[in-house]
mmCIF file of C-alpha atoms in Angstrom:
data_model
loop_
_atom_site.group_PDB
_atom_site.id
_atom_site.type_symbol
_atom_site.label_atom_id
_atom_site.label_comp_id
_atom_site.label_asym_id
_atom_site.label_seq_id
_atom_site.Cartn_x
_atom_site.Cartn_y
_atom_site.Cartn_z
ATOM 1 C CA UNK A 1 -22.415 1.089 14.395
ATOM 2 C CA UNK A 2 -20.885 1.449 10.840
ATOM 3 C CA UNK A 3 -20.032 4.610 10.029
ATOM 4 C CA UNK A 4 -19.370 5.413 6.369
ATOM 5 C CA UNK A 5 -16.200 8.189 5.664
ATOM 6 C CA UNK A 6 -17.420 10.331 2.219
ATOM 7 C CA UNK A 7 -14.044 11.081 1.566
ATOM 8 C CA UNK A 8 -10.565 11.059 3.075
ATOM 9 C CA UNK A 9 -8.243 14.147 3.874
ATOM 10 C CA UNK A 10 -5.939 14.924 0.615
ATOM 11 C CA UNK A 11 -2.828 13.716 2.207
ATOM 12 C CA UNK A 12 -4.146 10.171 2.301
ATOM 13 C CA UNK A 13 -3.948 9.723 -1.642
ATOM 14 C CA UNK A 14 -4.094 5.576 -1.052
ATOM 15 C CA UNK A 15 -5.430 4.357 1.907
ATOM 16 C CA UNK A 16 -4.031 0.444 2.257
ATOM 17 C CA UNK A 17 -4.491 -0.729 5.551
ATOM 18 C CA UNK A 18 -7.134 0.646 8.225
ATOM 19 C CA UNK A 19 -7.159 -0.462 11.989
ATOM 20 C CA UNK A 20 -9.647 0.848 14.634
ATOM 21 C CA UNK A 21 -8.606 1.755 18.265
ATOM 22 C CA UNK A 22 -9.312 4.298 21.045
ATOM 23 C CA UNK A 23 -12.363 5.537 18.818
ATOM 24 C CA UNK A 24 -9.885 6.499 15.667
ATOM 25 C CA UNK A 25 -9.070 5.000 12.578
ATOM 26 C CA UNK A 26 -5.161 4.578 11.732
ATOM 27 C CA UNK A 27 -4.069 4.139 8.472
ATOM 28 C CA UNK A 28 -1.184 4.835 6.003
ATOM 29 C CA UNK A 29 -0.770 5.250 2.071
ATOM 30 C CA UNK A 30 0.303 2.696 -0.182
ATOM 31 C CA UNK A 31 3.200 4.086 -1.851
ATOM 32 C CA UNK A 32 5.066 7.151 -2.601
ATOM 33 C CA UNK A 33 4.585 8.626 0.716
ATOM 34 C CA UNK A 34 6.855 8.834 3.704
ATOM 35 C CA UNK A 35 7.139 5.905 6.220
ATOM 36 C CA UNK A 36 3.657 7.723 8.383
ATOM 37 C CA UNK A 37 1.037 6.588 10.364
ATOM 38 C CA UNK A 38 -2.708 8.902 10.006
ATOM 39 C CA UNK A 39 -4.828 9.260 13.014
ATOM 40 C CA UNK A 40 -8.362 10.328 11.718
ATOM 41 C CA UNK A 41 -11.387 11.405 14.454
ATOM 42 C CA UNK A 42 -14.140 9.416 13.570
ATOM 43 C CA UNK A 43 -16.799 12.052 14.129
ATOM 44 C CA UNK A 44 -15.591 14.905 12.082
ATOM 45 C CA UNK A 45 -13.827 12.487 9.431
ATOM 46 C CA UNK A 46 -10.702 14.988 10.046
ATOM 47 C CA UNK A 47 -6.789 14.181 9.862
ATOM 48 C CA UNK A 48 -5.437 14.877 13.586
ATOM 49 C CA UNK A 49 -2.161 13.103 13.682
ATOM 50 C CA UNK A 50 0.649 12.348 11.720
ATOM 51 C CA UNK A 51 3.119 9.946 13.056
ATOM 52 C CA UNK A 52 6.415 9.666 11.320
ATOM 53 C CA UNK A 53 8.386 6.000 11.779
ATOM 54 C CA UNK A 54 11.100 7.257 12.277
ATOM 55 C CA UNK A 55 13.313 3.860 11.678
ATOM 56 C CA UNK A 56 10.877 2.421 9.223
ATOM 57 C CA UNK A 57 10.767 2.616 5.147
ATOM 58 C CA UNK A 58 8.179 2.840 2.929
ATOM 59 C CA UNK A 59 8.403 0.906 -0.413
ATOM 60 C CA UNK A 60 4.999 -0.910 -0.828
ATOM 61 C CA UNK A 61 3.390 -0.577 2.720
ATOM 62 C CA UNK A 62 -0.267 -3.111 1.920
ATOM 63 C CA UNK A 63 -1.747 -3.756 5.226
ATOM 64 C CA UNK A 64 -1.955 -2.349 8.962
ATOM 65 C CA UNK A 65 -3.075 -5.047 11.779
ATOM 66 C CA UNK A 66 -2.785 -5.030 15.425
ATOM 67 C CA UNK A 67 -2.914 -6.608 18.754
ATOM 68 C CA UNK A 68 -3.210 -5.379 22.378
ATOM 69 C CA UNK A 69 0.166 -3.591 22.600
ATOM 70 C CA UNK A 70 1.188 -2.587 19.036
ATOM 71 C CA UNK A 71 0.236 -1.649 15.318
ATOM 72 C CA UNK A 72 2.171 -4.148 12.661
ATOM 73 C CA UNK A 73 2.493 -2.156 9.337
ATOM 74 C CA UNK A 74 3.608 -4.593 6.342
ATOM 75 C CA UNK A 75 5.966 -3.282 3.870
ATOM 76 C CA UNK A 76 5.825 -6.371 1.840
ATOM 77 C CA UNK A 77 4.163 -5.376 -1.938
ATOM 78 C CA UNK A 78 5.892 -7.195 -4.143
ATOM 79 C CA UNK A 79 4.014 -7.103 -7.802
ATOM 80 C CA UNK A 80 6.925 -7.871 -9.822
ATOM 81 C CA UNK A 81 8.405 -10.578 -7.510
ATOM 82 C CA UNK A 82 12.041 -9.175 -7.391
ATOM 83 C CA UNK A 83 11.949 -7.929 -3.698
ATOM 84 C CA UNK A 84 14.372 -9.240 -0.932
ATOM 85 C CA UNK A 85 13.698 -6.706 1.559
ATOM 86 C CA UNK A 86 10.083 -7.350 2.795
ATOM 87 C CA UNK A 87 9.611 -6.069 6.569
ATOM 88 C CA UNK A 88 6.945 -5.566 9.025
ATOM 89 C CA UNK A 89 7.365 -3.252 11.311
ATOM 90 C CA UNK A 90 5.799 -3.377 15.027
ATOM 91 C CA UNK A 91 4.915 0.136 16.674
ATOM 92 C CA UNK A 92 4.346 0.083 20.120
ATOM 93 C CA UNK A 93 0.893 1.941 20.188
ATOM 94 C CA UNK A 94 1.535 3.902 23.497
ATOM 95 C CA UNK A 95 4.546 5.669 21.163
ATOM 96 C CA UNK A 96 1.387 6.955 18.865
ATOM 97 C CA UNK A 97 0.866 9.794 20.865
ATOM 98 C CA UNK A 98 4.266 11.110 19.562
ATOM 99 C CA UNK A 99 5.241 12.952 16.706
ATOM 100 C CA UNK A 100 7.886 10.571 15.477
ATOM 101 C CA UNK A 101 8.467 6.918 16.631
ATOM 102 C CA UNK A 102 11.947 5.937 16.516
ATOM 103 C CA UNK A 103 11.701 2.406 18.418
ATOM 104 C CA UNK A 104 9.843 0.304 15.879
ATOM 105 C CA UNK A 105 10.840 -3.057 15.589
ATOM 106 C CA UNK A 106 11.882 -4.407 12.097
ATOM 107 C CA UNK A 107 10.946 -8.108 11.286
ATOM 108 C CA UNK A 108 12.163 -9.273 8.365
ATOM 109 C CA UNK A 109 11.123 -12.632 6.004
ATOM 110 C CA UNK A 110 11.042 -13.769 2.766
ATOM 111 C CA UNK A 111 9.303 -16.651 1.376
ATOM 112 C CA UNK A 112 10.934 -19.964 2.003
ATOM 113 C CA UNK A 113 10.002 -21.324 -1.584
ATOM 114 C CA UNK A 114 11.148 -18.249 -3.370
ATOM 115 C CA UNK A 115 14.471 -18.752 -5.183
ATOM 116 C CA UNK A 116 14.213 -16.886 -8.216
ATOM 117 C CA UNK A 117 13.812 -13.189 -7.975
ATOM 118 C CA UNK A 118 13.721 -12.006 -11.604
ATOM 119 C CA UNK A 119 10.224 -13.486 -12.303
ATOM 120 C CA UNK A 120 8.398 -9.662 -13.465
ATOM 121 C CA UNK A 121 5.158 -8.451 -12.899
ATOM 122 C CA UNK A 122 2.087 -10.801 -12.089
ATOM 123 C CA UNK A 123 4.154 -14.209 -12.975
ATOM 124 C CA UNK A 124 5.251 -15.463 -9.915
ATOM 125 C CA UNK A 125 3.238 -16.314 -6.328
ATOM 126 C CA UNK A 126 4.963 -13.968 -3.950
ATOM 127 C CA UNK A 127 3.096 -10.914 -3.649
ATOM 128 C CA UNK A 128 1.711 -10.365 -0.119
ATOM 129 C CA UNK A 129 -1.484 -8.235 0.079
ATOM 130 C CA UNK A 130 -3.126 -8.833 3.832
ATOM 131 C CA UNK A 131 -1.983 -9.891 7.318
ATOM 132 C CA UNK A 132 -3.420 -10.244 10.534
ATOM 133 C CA UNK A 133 -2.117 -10.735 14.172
ATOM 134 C CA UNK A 134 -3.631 -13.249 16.109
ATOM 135 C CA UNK A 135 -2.082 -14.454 19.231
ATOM 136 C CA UNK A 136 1.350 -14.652 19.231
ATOM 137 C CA UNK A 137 1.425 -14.956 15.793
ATOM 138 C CA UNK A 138 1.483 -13.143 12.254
ATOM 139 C CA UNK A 139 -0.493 -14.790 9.434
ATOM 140 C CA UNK A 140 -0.019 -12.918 5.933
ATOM 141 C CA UNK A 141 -1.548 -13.784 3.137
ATOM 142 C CA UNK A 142 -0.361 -13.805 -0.598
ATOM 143 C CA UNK A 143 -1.643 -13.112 -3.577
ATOM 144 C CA UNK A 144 -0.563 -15.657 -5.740
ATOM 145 C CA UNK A 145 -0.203 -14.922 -9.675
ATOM 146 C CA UNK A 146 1.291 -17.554 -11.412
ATOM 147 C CA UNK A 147 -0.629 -20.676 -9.492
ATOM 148 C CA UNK A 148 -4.062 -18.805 -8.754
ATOM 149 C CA UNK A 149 -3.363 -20.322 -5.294
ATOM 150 C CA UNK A 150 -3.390 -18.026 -2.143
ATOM 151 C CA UNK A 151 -0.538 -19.206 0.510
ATOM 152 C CA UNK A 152 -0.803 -17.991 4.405
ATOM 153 C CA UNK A 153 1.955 -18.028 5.904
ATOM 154 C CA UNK A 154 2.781 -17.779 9.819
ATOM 155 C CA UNK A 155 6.050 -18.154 12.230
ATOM 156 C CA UNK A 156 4.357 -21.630 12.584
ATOM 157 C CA UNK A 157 3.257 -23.021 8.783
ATOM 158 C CA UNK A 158 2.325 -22.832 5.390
ATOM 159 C CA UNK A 159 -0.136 -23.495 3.332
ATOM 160 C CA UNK A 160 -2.037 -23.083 0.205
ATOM 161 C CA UNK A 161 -5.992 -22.390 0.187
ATOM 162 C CA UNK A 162 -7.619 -22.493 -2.965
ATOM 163 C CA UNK A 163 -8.735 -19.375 -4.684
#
């Protein structure tokens, strides 16, 4: 069953990634918010947690994924192409019933094609958008500007799908 939220509590001003487990929906805001995680009760459509990550940062958080054991929040916006430090960061999900996470693990990449980091907004084909966890491995998924291309890239491969 598909249920339908009318509107989301104030403190969510840009909901960018949603994932659904133990009958809740997680989710976090874009930008210009702390490094948290929102729990919101499905019935009622009401806030009831806020989980701070504690070791985390929040520059351009896009997507949330998961797998059995842990939530996977991508820092890795990158509109105008000049970004070195693009992270996901892996929350063990038995830590969500905390108040503050201090544990997550950082994983850091960058894009092995990307040399030139002065490109500016919307000209260049390193802007990831989406990821998800399958296995033992994270796929994200760019959003390519310059080529109109979208690249996937894993721990295992790249490659480019058409648009």
């Amino acid at each position: 069953t598909i249920k339908a939220f009318n509107t989301l509590p104030d403190r969510i001003k840009e909901s960018s990634g949603l994932v659904h487990f133990e009958n809740a929906i997680w989710t976090h805001n874009d930008s210009g918010d702390g490094p948290c995680l929102y729990q919101l009760d499905i019935d009622n459509q009401k806030l009831t947690k806020t989980v701070l990550l504690e070791n985390a940062k929040s520059k351009d958080w896009e997507e949330l994924a998961q797998d059995e054991t842990s939530l996977y929040v991508g820092d890795f916006g990158n509109n105008g192409g000049h970004r070195q430090d693009l992270v996901i960061y892996k929350v063990p999900k038995n830590e969500l019933t905390k108040d503050t996470v201090s544990n997550c693990e950082v994983i850091e990449f960058r894009y092995p094609d990307q040399e030139r980091f002065d490109r500016g907004a919307y000209q260049h084909n390193f802007d990831c958008e989406a990821m998800i966890v399958s296995e033992d491995s994270i796929y994200l998924f760019s959003k390519n500007h310059q080529d109109q291309l979208n690249t996937v890239i894993s721990n295992e491969h790249q490659q480019h799908l058409n648009q």
